[in-house]
Structures are given as C-alpha cells and as structure tokens.
Coordinates of C-alpha atoms and ligand atoms in Angstrom, one line a residue:
M21 CA -15.6 116.6 -36.6
S22 CA -16.3 115.1 -33.2
Q23 CA -18.5 113.0 -31.0
K24 CA -20.7 114.7 -28.4
V25 CA -21.9 113.0 -25.3
V26 CA -23.9 113.9 -22.2
I27 CA -22.3 114.2 -18.8
E28 CA -24.2 112.3 -16.1
R29 CA -22.1 112.7 -13.0
V30 CA -18.8 114.1 -11.9
Q31 CA -16.7 112.9 -9.0
V32 CA -13.5 114.3 -7.5
R33 CA -11.2 111.7 -6.0
G34 CA -7.8 111.7 -4.4
A35 CA -6.7 115.1 -2.9
A36 CA -9.0 118.1 -2.7
P37 CA -7.8 120.4 -5.6
Y38 CA -6.3 123.6 -4.4
L39 CA -8.4 126.4 -6.0
G40 CA -6.4 129.4 -5.2
M41 CA -6.2 132.0 -2.4
S42 CA -9.3 133.6 -1.0
A43 CA -9.7 136.7 1.2
T44 CA -11.5 136.3 4.5
P45 CA -13.7 139.2 5.8
D46 CA -10.9 140.4 8.0
G47 CA -8.5 140.7 5.1
Q48 CA -6.5 137.4 5.5
Q49 CA -5.5 135.2 2.6
V50 CA -6.5 131.6 3.0
P51 CA -6.0 128.7 0.6
L52 CA -9.2 127.3 -0.8
Y53 CA -9.8 123.6 -1.4
S54 CA -12.9 121.8 -2.6
T55 CA -14.1 118.4 -3.6
N56 CA -17.5 119.7 -4.7
P57 CA -17.8 118.6 -8.4
D58 CA -19.7 121.8 -9.4
I59 CA -17.1 124.1 -7.8
V60 CA -14.2 122.1 -9.2
M61 CA -15.6 122.2 -12.7
R62 CA -16.4 125.9 -12.5
W63 CA -12.8 126.5 -11.4
L64 CA -11.5 124.7 -14.4
C65 CA -13.8 126.6 -16.8
D66 CA -13.0 130.0 -15.3
G67 CA -9.3 129.2 -15.3
W68 CA -9.4 128.2 -19.0
R69 CA -11.4 131.4 -19.9
C70 CA -9.0 133.5 -17.9
R71 CA -5.9 132.1 -19.7
Y72 CA -7.7 132.4 -23.1
N73 CA -8.4 136.1 -22.4
Q74 CA -4.8 136.7 -21.3
L75 CA -3.7 135.3 -24.6
R76 CA -6.4 137.3 -26.5
S77 CA -5.2 140.6 -24.8
R78 CA -2.0 140.3 -26.9
R79 CA -4.0 140.8 -30.1
T80 CA -4.5 144.3 -31.6
R81 CA -7.3 146.1 -33.3
W82 CA -7.0 149.0 -35.8
D83 CA -7.9 152.3 -34.3
R84 CA -9.3 154.7 -36.8
N85 CA -8.7 157.9 -34.9
T86 CA -5.0 157.4 -34.3
Q87 CA -4.5 155.3 -37.5
S88 CA -2.5 152.7 -35.5
A89 CA -3.0 149.1 -34.1
V90 CA -3.9 149.2 -30.4
P91 CA -4.1 146.2 -28.0
L92 CA -7.7 144.9 -27.6
G93 CA -8.1 145.4 -23.9
G94 CA -5.6 148.1 -22.8
K95 CA -2.6 146.3 -21.5
P96 CA -1.4 143.1 -23.1
D97 CA -0.5 140.1 -20.8
M98 CA 2.8 138.7 -22.0
R99 CA 3.3 136.1 -19.2
S100 CA 4.1 132.5 -20.1
D101 CA 2.1 129.5 -18.9
R102 CA 4.9 128.8 -16.3
Q103 CA 4.7 132.4 -15.0
V104 CA 1.0 132.7 -14.6
R105 CA 1.0 129.4 -12.7
L106 CA 3.4 130.9 -10.2
E107 CA 1.8 134.4 -10.1
C108 CA -1.9 133.7 -10.3
S109 CA -3.0 131.4 -7.4
W110 CA -6.1 130.0 -9.3
F111 CA -3.8 128.5 -12.0
A112 CA -1.5 126.7 -9.6
A113 CA -3.2 123.4 -9.6
I114 CA -4.8 123.4 -13.1
P115 CA -3.6 120.4 -15.2
A116 CA -1.1 121.3 -17.8
M117 CA -3.2 119.9 -20.6
V118 CA -5.9 122.3 -19.7
L119 CA -3.7 125.3 -19.2
Q120 CA -1.8 124.9 -22.5
S121 CA -4.8 124.3 -24.7
P122 CA -6.0 128.0 -25.1
N123 CA -2.6 128.6 -26.7
R124 CA -3.7 126.9 -29.9
I125 CA -7.4 127.4 -29.6
E126 CA -7.1 131.2 -29.2
N127 CA -4.9 131.3 -32.3
T128 CA -7.2 129.3 -34.6
D129 CA -10.2 131.2 -33.3
W130 CA -8.6 134.6 -34.0
W131 CA -7.4 133.8 -37.4
S132 CA -10.5 132.0 -38.7
A133 CA -12.6 134.9 -37.4
N134 CA -10.3 137.4 -39.3
K135 CA -10.5 135.3 -42.4
R136 CA -14.2 135.3 -42.2
R137 CA -14.3 139.1 -41.9
K138 CA -12.0 139.5 -44.9
T139 CA -14.2 137.4 -47.1
L140 CA -17.4 139.2 -45.9
K141 CA -15.7 142.5 -46.7
K142 CA -14.9 141.3 -50.2
K143 CA -18.6 140.4 -50.7
H144 CA -19.5 144.0 -49.6
R145 CA -21.2 142.6 -46.5
N146 CA -20.9 143.8 -42.9
P147 CA -17.7 142.1 -41.6
G148 CA -18.8 142.5 -38.0
M149 CA -16.6 143.5 -35.1
T150 CA -13.1 142.3 -34.3
P151 CA -13.3 139.2 -32.1
R152 CA -13.0 140.2 -28.4
F153 CA -12.7 138.3 -25.1
K154 CA -14.7 135.4 -23.8
K155 CA -17.4 136.7 -21.5
R156 CA -18.4 135.5 -18.1
R157 CA -22.0 135.1 -19.2
D158 CA -20.9 132.7 -22.1
D159 CA -21.2 129.0 -21.6
L160 CA -18.8 127.6 -19.0
Y161 CA -16.3 125.7 -21.1
F162 CA -12.8 124.2 -21.1
V163 CA -10.6 122.0 -23.2
C164 CA -8.3 119.3 -22.1
W165 CA -5.7 117.8 -24.5
H166 CA -5.6 114.0 -24.7
N167 CA -2.0 114.2 -26.2
K168 CA -1.8 110.5 -26.8
G169 CA -2.9 109.5 -23.3
A170 CA -1.3 112.2 -21.2
N171 CA -4.6 113.3 -19.7
A172 CA -8.4 113.1 -20.2
N173 CA -8.3 109.3 -20.7
Y174 CA -11.5 107.6 -21.6
R175 CA -12.6 104.3 -20.2
Q176 CA -15.6 102.3 -21.2
L177 CA -17.6 101.2 -18.1
N178 CA -20.4 99.2 -19.6
R179 CA -22.3 99.2 -22.9
R180 CA -23.9 102.6 -22.4
H181 CA -21.6 104.4 -20.1
G182 CA -18.0 105.5 -20.0
E183 CA -15.7 107.7 -18.0
V184 CA -13.2 110.5 -18.8
V185 CA -10.6 111.0 -16.1
I186 CA -8.8 114.3 -15.9
T187 CA -5.9 114.3 -13.4
G188 CA -3.8 116.9 -11.8
Q189 CA -1.8 117.7 -8.8
N190 CA -1.6 120.3 -6.1
P191 CA 1.6 122.4 -5.9
G192 CA 4.1 121.3 -3.2
A193 CA 3.4 124.3 -0.9
Y194 CA -0.3 123.6 -0.8
R195 CA -0.3 119.8 0.0
L196 CA -2.5 119.0 3.0
D197 CA -1.0 116.6 5.5
G198 CA -2.1 113.0 5.2
Q199 CA -3.6 113.6 1.8
P200 CA -2.2 112.5 -1.6
C201 CA -1.0 115.2 -3.8
R202 CA -2.8 114.1 -6.9
Y203 CA -6.5 114.5 -7.6
S204 CA -8.6 113.0 -10.4
I205 CA -11.9 114.3 -11.8
H206 CA -14.1 111.4 -13.0
I207 CA -16.6 112.5 -15.6
R208 CA -19.1 109.8 -16.2
V209 CA -20.8 110.1 -19.6
R210 CA -23.5 108.3 -21.5
V211 CA -22.4 107.0 -24.9
S212 CA -24.4 105.5 -27.8
Q213 CA -21.5 104.6 -30.1
P214 CA -17.9 103.4 -29.4
V215 CA -15.6 106.4 -28.9
R216 CA -13.0 106.7 -31.6
D217 CA -9.5 107.9 -31.2
Y218 CA -9.5 111.6 -30.2
T219 CA -7.0 114.4 -29.7
S220 CA -8.8 116.4 -27.1
V221 CA -12.0 116.7 -25.1
G222 CA -14.1 119.8 -24.8
V223 CA -16.3 120.2 -21.7
N224 CA -19.4 122.4 -21.7
W225 CA -20.4 122.6 -18.1
T226 CA -23.4 124.9 -18.7
R227 CA -25.0 122.4 -21.0
R228 CA -23.4 119.3 -19.3
T229 CA -22.0 118.0 -22.6
L230 CA -18.6 116.6 -23.4
V231 CA -17.1 116.5 -26.9
F232 CA -14.4 114.1 -28.1
V233 CA -12.6 115.9 -31.0
N234 CA -11.8 113.3 -33.6
D235 CA -12.1 112.3 -37.3
P236 CA -15.4 111.5 -38.8
L237 CA -16.5 107.9 -39.3
P238 CA -15.8 106.7 -42.8
I239 CA -19.1 105.9 -44.7
R240 CA -19.3 102.3 -45.7
R241 CA -21.1 101.7 -49.0
E242 CA -21.4 99.4 -51.9
R243 CA -21.4 100.6 -55.4
T244 CA -25.0 100.9 -56.6
G245 CA -24.7 102.5 -60.1
A246 CA -27.6 104.7 -59.3
M247 CA -27.7 108.3 -60.3
V248 CA -29.8 111.2 -59.1
G249 CA -30.6 114.8 -59.8
L250 CA -31.7 117.0 -57.0
D251 CA -33.8 120.2 -57.2
R252 CA -33.8 122.4 -54.2
G253 CA -36.8 124.5 -53.6
C254 CA -39.0 126.2 -51.0
V255 CA -42.1 124.1 -51.0
H256 CA -40.2 120.8 -51.1
T257 CA -36.8 121.1 -49.7
L258 CA -35.4 118.5 -52.2
A259 CA -37.1 116.8 -55.1
T260 CA -35.2 113.8 -56.8
S261 CA -35.2 112.8 -60.4
D262 CA -36.7 109.3 -59.3
N263 CA -39.9 110.9 -58.1
R264 CA -39.2 111.4 -54.4
F265 CA -39.7 114.4 -52.2
L266 CA -37.4 114.9 -49.3
D267 CA -38.8 117.4 -46.8
L268 CA -37.7 119.0 -43.7
P269 CA -39.9 118.4 -40.6
K270 CA -41.9 121.5 -41.6
Q271 CA -44.6 121.3 -38.9
R272 CA -42.1 121.2 -36.1
L273 CA -40.2 124.1 -37.5
E274 CA -43.3 126.1 -38.0
R275 CA -44.3 125.6 -34.4
I276 CA -41.0 126.9 -33.3
D277 CA -41.3 129.8 -35.7
R278 CA -44.7 130.7 -34.2
E279 CA -43.2 130.5 -30.7
I280 CA -40.4 132.9 -31.8
R281 CA -42.9 135.3 -33.4
R282 CA -45.0 135.4 -30.2
R283 CA -42.0 136.3 -28.1
Q284 CA -40.8 138.9 -30.6
K285 CA -44.1 140.6 -30.5
A286 CA -44.1 140.6 -26.7
Q287 CA -40.7 142.3 -26.8
A288 CA -41.9 144.8 -29.4
R289 CA -44.9 145.6 -27.2
R290 CA -42.7 146.4 -24.3
I291 CA -40.6 148.8 -26.4
A292 CA -43.8 150.4 -27.9
M293 CA -45.2 150.9 -24.3
S294 CA -42.1 152.7 -23.1
G295 CA -42.2 155.1 -26.1
E296 CA -38.5 154.8 -26.6
T297 CA -36.3 153.6 -29.6
V298 CA -35.0 150.0 -29.4
K299 CA -31.5 151.3 -28.6
Q300 CA -32.8 153.5 -25.7
Y301 CA -34.9 150.8 -24.2
R302 CA -32.2 148.2 -24.3
R303 CA -30.0 150.3 -22.0
H304 CA -32.4 149.6 -19.1
A305 CA -34.3 146.6 -20.4
S306 CA -36.3 144.7 -17.8
R307 CA -35.5 141.2 -16.7
T308 CA -38.5 139.8 -18.5
Y309 CA -37.4 141.4 -21.7
E310 CA -33.9 139.9 -21.3
R311 CA -35.3 136.5 -20.5
T312 CA -37.6 136.6 -23.6
G313 CA -34.5 137.4 -25.6
R314 CA -32.7 134.4 -24.2
E315 CA -35.7 132.3 -25.0
I316 CA -35.8 133.5 -28.6
S317 CA -32.1 132.6 -29.1
R318 CA -32.7 129.2 -27.6
L319 CA -35.6 128.5 -30.0
Y320 CA -33.5 129.6 -32.9
A321 CA -30.8 127.2 -31.8
K322 CA -33.3 124.4 -31.5
A323 CA -34.6 125.0 -35.1
H324 CA -31.1 125.1 -36.3
R325 CA -30.4 121.7 -34.6
I326 CA -33.5 120.2 -36.3
I327 CA -32.4 121.4 -39.7
D328 CA -28.8 120.3 -39.2
D329 CA -29.9 116.8 -38.1
W330 CA -32.2 116.5 -41.1
Q331 CA -29.4 117.5 -43.5
H332 CA -27.0 115.0 -42.0
K333 CA -29.5 112.1 -42.2
T334 CA -30.6 113.0 -45.7
T335 CA -27.1 113.6 -47.2
S336 CA -25.9 110.4 -45.6
M337 CA -28.8 108.5 -47.2
L338 CA -28.1 110.1 -50.6
V339 CA -24.4 109.3 -50.4
R340 CA -25.1 105.7 -49.5
E341 CA -27.7 105.1 -52.2
Y342 CA -26.3 107.0 -55.2
D343 CA -23.0 106.9 -57.0
L344 CA -23.6 110.1 -58.9
I345 CA -25.4 113.2 -57.4
V346 CA -26.1 116.2 -59.5
L347 CA -27.2 119.5 -57.9
E348 CA -27.9 122.9 -59.2
D349 CA -25.3 125.5 -58.5
L350 CA -27.4 128.1 -56.9
N351 CA -25.9 131.4 -55.9
L352 CA -27.8 131.7 -52.7
Q353 CA -26.3 135.0 -51.7
D354 CA -27.6 136.7 -54.7
M355 CA -31.0 135.1 -54.5
S356 CA -31.5 136.1 -50.9
R357 CA -30.4 139.7 -51.3
K358 CA -32.8 142.5 -50.5
A359 CA -34.8 143.9 -53.3
K360 CA -33.5 147.3 -54.6
A361 CA -35.3 150.4 -53.4
K362 CA -37.4 152.1 -56.1
P363 CA -37.6 155.9 -55.6
D364 CA -40.9 157.5 -56.7
P365 CA -40.1 160.0 -59.5
D366 CA -43.1 162.2 -58.6
R367 CA -42.6 162.5 -54.9
P368 CA -39.0 163.1 -53.8
G369 CA -38.1 161.1 -50.7
A370 CA -40.9 158.6 -51.2
Y371 CA -40.5 155.0 -52.5
L372 CA -42.6 152.9 -54.8
H373 CA -43.6 149.3 -54.1
N374 CA -40.5 147.1 -54.8
G375 CA -41.7 143.7 -53.7
Q376 CA -39.5 143.6 -50.7
S377 CA -42.1 142.1 -48.4
A378 CA -42.7 139.3 -50.9
K379 CA -39.0 138.7 -51.3
R380 CA -38.5 138.7 -47.5
G381 CA -40.8 135.7 -47.2
L382 CA -38.8 133.9 -49.9
N383 CA -35.6 134.8 -48.2
H384 CA -36.9 133.4 -44.9
A385 CA -38.0 130.1 -46.6
L386 CA -34.7 129.7 -48.4
R387 CA -32.6 130.4 -45.3
S388 CA -34.8 128.1 -43.2
A389 CA -34.2 125.3 -45.7
G390 CA -30.5 125.9 -45.3
L391 CA -29.7 124.9 -48.8
A392 CA -26.0 125.8 -48.6
G393 CA -25.6 123.3 -45.8
I394 CA -26.8 120.4 -48.0
V395 CA -24.1 121.1 -50.6
E396 CA -21.4 121.5 -47.9
K397 CA -22.3 118.2 -46.3
L398 CA -22.6 116.4 -49.6
E399 CA -19.2 117.7 -50.6
Y400 CA -17.4 116.3 -47.6
K401 CA -19.3 113.1 -47.4
T402 CA -18.6 112.2 -51.0
R403 CA -15.0 112.9 -50.3
L404 CA -15.2 110.5 -47.3
T405 CA -16.4 107.6 -49.3
G406 CA -14.1 108.3 -52.3
Q407 CA -16.5 106.5 -54.6
N408 CA -19.2 109.1 -55.2
R409 CA -19.2 111.9 -57.5
L410 CA -20.9 115.2 -57.0
I411 CA -21.6 117.6 -59.8
L412 CA -22.9 121.1 -59.7
V413 CA -24.6 122.4 -62.8
N414 CA -25.9 125.7 -64.0
P415 CA -29.6 125.7 -63.0
A416 CA -30.7 128.2 -65.7
Y417 CA -34.1 127.3 -67.3
T418 CA -34.3 123.9 -65.6
S419 CA -37.7 124.7 -64.3
Q420 CA -39.0 125.9 -67.7
T421 CA -37.6 123.1 -69.9
C422 CA -39.5 119.9 -70.6
S423 CA -37.5 116.9 -69.5
K424 CA -39.2 114.7 -72.1
C425 CA -38.8 116.6 -75.4
G426 CA -36.5 119.5 -74.3
H427 CA -38.9 122.3 -75.3
C428 CA -38.1 125.4 -73.3
A429 CA -40.7 128.1 -72.7
K430 CA -41.9 130.3 -69.9
E431 CA -45.5 129.1 -70.4
N432 CA -44.6 125.5 -69.7
R433 CA -44.6 126.1 -65.9
E434 CA -48.2 126.8 -65.0
S435 CA -47.8 127.4 -61.3
Q436 CA -45.3 126.7 -58.5
A437 CA -46.3 123.0 -58.5
D438 CA -47.6 122.2 -62.0
F439 CA -45.7 121.7 -65.3
E440 CA -47.2 121.1 -68.7
C441 CA -45.2 121.0 -71.8
R442 CA -46.7 123.2 -74.7
Q443 CA -45.2 120.9 -77.3
C444 CA -45.6 117.3 -76.1
H445 CA -48.2 118.1 -73.5
A446 CA -46.5 116.0 -70.8
R447 CA -47.8 116.9 -67.4
M448 CA -45.8 116.4 -64.2
N449 CA -44.8 118.1 -61.0
A450 CA -42.6 121.1 -61.7
D451 CA -40.0 120.2 -59.1
L452 CA -39.6 116.6 -60.3
N453 CA -39.3 117.9 -63.9
A454 CA -36.5 120.2 -62.8
A455 CA -34.7 117.4 -61.0
R456 CA -34.7 115.3 -64.2
N457 CA -33.3 118.2 -66.2
I458 CA -30.6 118.7 -63.6
L459 CA -29.6 115.0 -63.8
D460 CA -29.5 115.3 -67.7
R461 CA -27.2 118.2 -67.4
G462 CA -24.9 116.4 -65.0
L463 CA -24.7 113.4 -67.4
D464 CA -24.0 115.7 -70.4
H465 CA -21.3 117.3 -68.4
L466 CA -19.7 113.9 -67.6
I467 CA -19.8 113.0 -71.3
G468 CA -18.2 116.3 -72.1
L469 CA -15.4 115.6 -69.7
D470 CA -14.8 112.1 -71.2
E471 CA -14.7 113.5 -74.8
A472 CA -12.2 116.1 -73.6
E473 CA -10.1 113.3 -72.1
H474 CA -10.2 111.4 -75.4
A475 CA -9.3 114.3 -77.6
R476 CA -6.6 115.5 -75.1
T477 CA -7.3 119.1 -75.9
E478 CA -7.4 120.8 -72.7
S479 CA -8.2 124.3 -74.1
D480 CA -11.3 123.1 -75.9
V481 CA -13.5 121.4 -73.3
P482 CA -17.0 121.1 -74.7
T483 CA -19.0 122.5 -71.8
A484 CA -22.5 122.8 -73.1
Y485 CA -23.8 123.5 -69.6
S486 CA -20.6 124.9 -68.1
S487 CA -20.7 125.9 -64.5
R488 CA -18.9 128.9 -63.1
D489 CA -16.0 126.9 -61.9
A490 CA -15.2 123.7 -63.7
S491 CA -12.4 122.7 -61.2
A492 CA -14.9 122.8 -58.3
L493 CA -17.3 120.5 -60.0
T494 CA -16.0 117.1 -59.1
C495 CA -15.4 115.7 -55.6
G496 CA -14.2 112.2 -55.0
T497 CA -13.1 109.9 -57.7
S498 CA -14.9 109.1 -60.9
T499 CA -17.5 106.4 -60.9
R500 CA -16.5 105.1 -64.3
Ligands
ZN208 ZN1 -42.2 118.3 -74.0

C-alpha cells in the first residue's frame, strides 16, 4: 500500500554530485560532475539498477542439460556495498539509503516471483521464465529508504505541494575546491492528501512519479446494519440484492478495446505482407511495428488503471455502506479455461466445432471485468474496518432459483436478462434475483454458524450451502 504523487520539478543544490569517471577521446579518465537534474536523476536510477543486477547475478537457475544450478548471468558478483563503492566510480557518491535498498528489494522480488511460479506449476499452468535482470529499456527507477528520517525527508510546502529531499556527499578525493561536500536533490511533488508516515520512497523518473511506501488509510465508518448480496456477471459487473446495478465504465473501456484491435490488425497486416511467421518477422521488426506494440501495451495499462480505479471506488463504497457482504465463490480459473478440443471421429486430424470462439468472448468479458480483483479488495478492506463481514457462498443454481418461493428449475431463466418463476410467476431481472439468492445463502450460513456455536459440536456444522473452504469464509469480526 502506498501513496503516489506526481513529480513537478527537481533541483540539485549544494555541491555538484560526482557521477564517476569518464573517458575523454584521447583516453584520459576525468571525473564527471553535474547539477543538471535530469542527468543526476538518471545517474541515481542507473546506479540503483546496476546494484540490483549485481545482486541478482548471485541467483541461480536450473540447467536442464547439465542437471545443475548455474548462475543467471555467467559470473556472480559477490562484492559488498562498501567494496563496489570503492571499485566502481559511479557508485562513489550515491547515498547509502539508495545503494542499500536493492538488497532487500531484490530478495523480495526474487522469492515472490518464485512462489508465483510454484503455484502456477501446481495449477498446471505455464510458470513463465526464471526472473532475470532489470533491463536498460525498463522504466528508470530507484528506491531511497526513509529509515526514520535518515534520508528522503518530506516537507510540506503549501496546501498542494511538498518536497522530498534526498541528500548525499561526494567522496573526499573528489571534492571541488570552494564547494561544500554535500549535495541535496529537491524533488517537488504535487499532493492531494496529507502524506502519511512512510518507510521508503520509490522514484520512477520515466513517468515522473514518486511513491511513498506506507500503510493504507483506515476506513472510517458507522455501523449501518445493512446487508447485501452481490451477483457478478458479464452484462452488469455487479448486481446488488437491493436492486442496484454497479457497472464498469463500459464505453470508455470499449473505446480503448477498439483502439487496441485497430493496432493489432495493423501489426498483423505487416506480418502478412512480409510472408513470414510471427517469430521470423519479430527478429527484424520495423520501428513502426515496435512502436505500435508499445502503444498497445500502453492502452492495456490504461484499461487496467480504469478497472482498478472503479474497483477501488466501488468496494470502498460497499464496505462503507454495508455491514454484511455476501458474494458468490466463483472459480474463475475454471470458468475462463479454454474449451476442450473435440476430434472428428470420421476425419482423423480434423476437429469438430467446440464452441471455443463463443467461449473466448466470454473469457474476455470476464477478465475485463476483473472479478477476482473485487473479492481481493473487499477482503482487505473488510479487514481494515474490522466491523464488516464478508461471506463467500456456493453459487450453484442461484441464477435458476426463484428468490420469492424457492422453486428451482432451468426453465425459470428465460434469457440472460429475464427471470420468470414457473411456480409463482414472479418476474424480475435475472441478475437481481441471483443477488437476492446469494444474500439468502449468506444469512443461512450465518445462522448455521450460530447454531453450531450454541450446540458446541465442532464436527457437525450444519452447512446447508457449504462453501469449499469454511475457514476462508469470514473476514473481520462478526457483526452480531
Ligand atoms: Zn417463485
């Protein structure tokens, strides 16, 4: 959790930082100094990346041919922070709080990536490659520890602006006469909220953003006693049991989607014209092709930001308004899996229609709604307030059961949107009906838990609508 702010201006004050030795055309080594903010920030980012990669080079990967662990990049660099500062001139004046931070960050990056690969392997999915080095073409980035005021101190300048000051000093041998030895880099940022206590700052110089790494803000709320069931779907992202539809900004997302498609078509055309396979073409791809690729990834990132923002706003609203939130426990991974290939019994090597193209559309809609993200955010936000309760229930037949009389039949659901009960002839929107059923199941589950508590028989919990994992059901404390 963190606070992200925009960098407006950078100033270098005090001494000109010593950036390292540079070779002149006639082969002489001369020390390099600069007060140009862009050059100084790049120097910090490059230094940070260099140290990160030095630490990364100590990691190993499994070599299948020799059946042994080999270092990632040939020769591991085992030098300590102190040693590299003496031996590599470009590290000499980098602040200690910047030079030390890759130690921990590289470690967490490495182990979280490996854990992710392990869980993916368990699910029989492609684990991806072993994490490698930070590339030069990645975003320019560095981290500076705050360390209780040791460096990267923040100061509020006025209501909308503040300043982060990173200080350092030039090594004794490279101090210029008549100049102070210390330099300070003043990063002026625009803030919209008060900055909370932080442990470190991360600076992305490519995007001109700065992140304060800190704890999330506690959500203040009053008890409302309201309860809600939520049905997640493709047409309406969320339907609530009190007759509301909460939808993603579909039009904006669709416009981005169209832009992506257009660019993807342009790329495909280039490949088709060249008469090569994708792999062959990529080896000597044109600049336009590469640029289109970058535009596509930027558009994807934009769509992702829109969805993430909507999810944050919606889940915050839900957590503020309702004491009890009931969701269906969808197994999204199974739902969005590819349809199985159906071989044709008459023609060997050929396949029958298996509905993959129809399923692909659904997969796309599900993923774009990012349903897993809603559950994730609700889980941590209910934990933050400590008053809410989140329950996940088995969603089987919620869309076919009547929420009024409980009659369950396939014919009840007329189409995607309409629901009409065959028994009591109640008509309503299918999604809203499902949301009410989900709330009912959540309440049944709560009653079941209470009865179990009274009877004090732990082995015989009446779970009429038991979910897959009863222990994962509740987050936060009880509302009762
Ligand atoms: Zn009915």
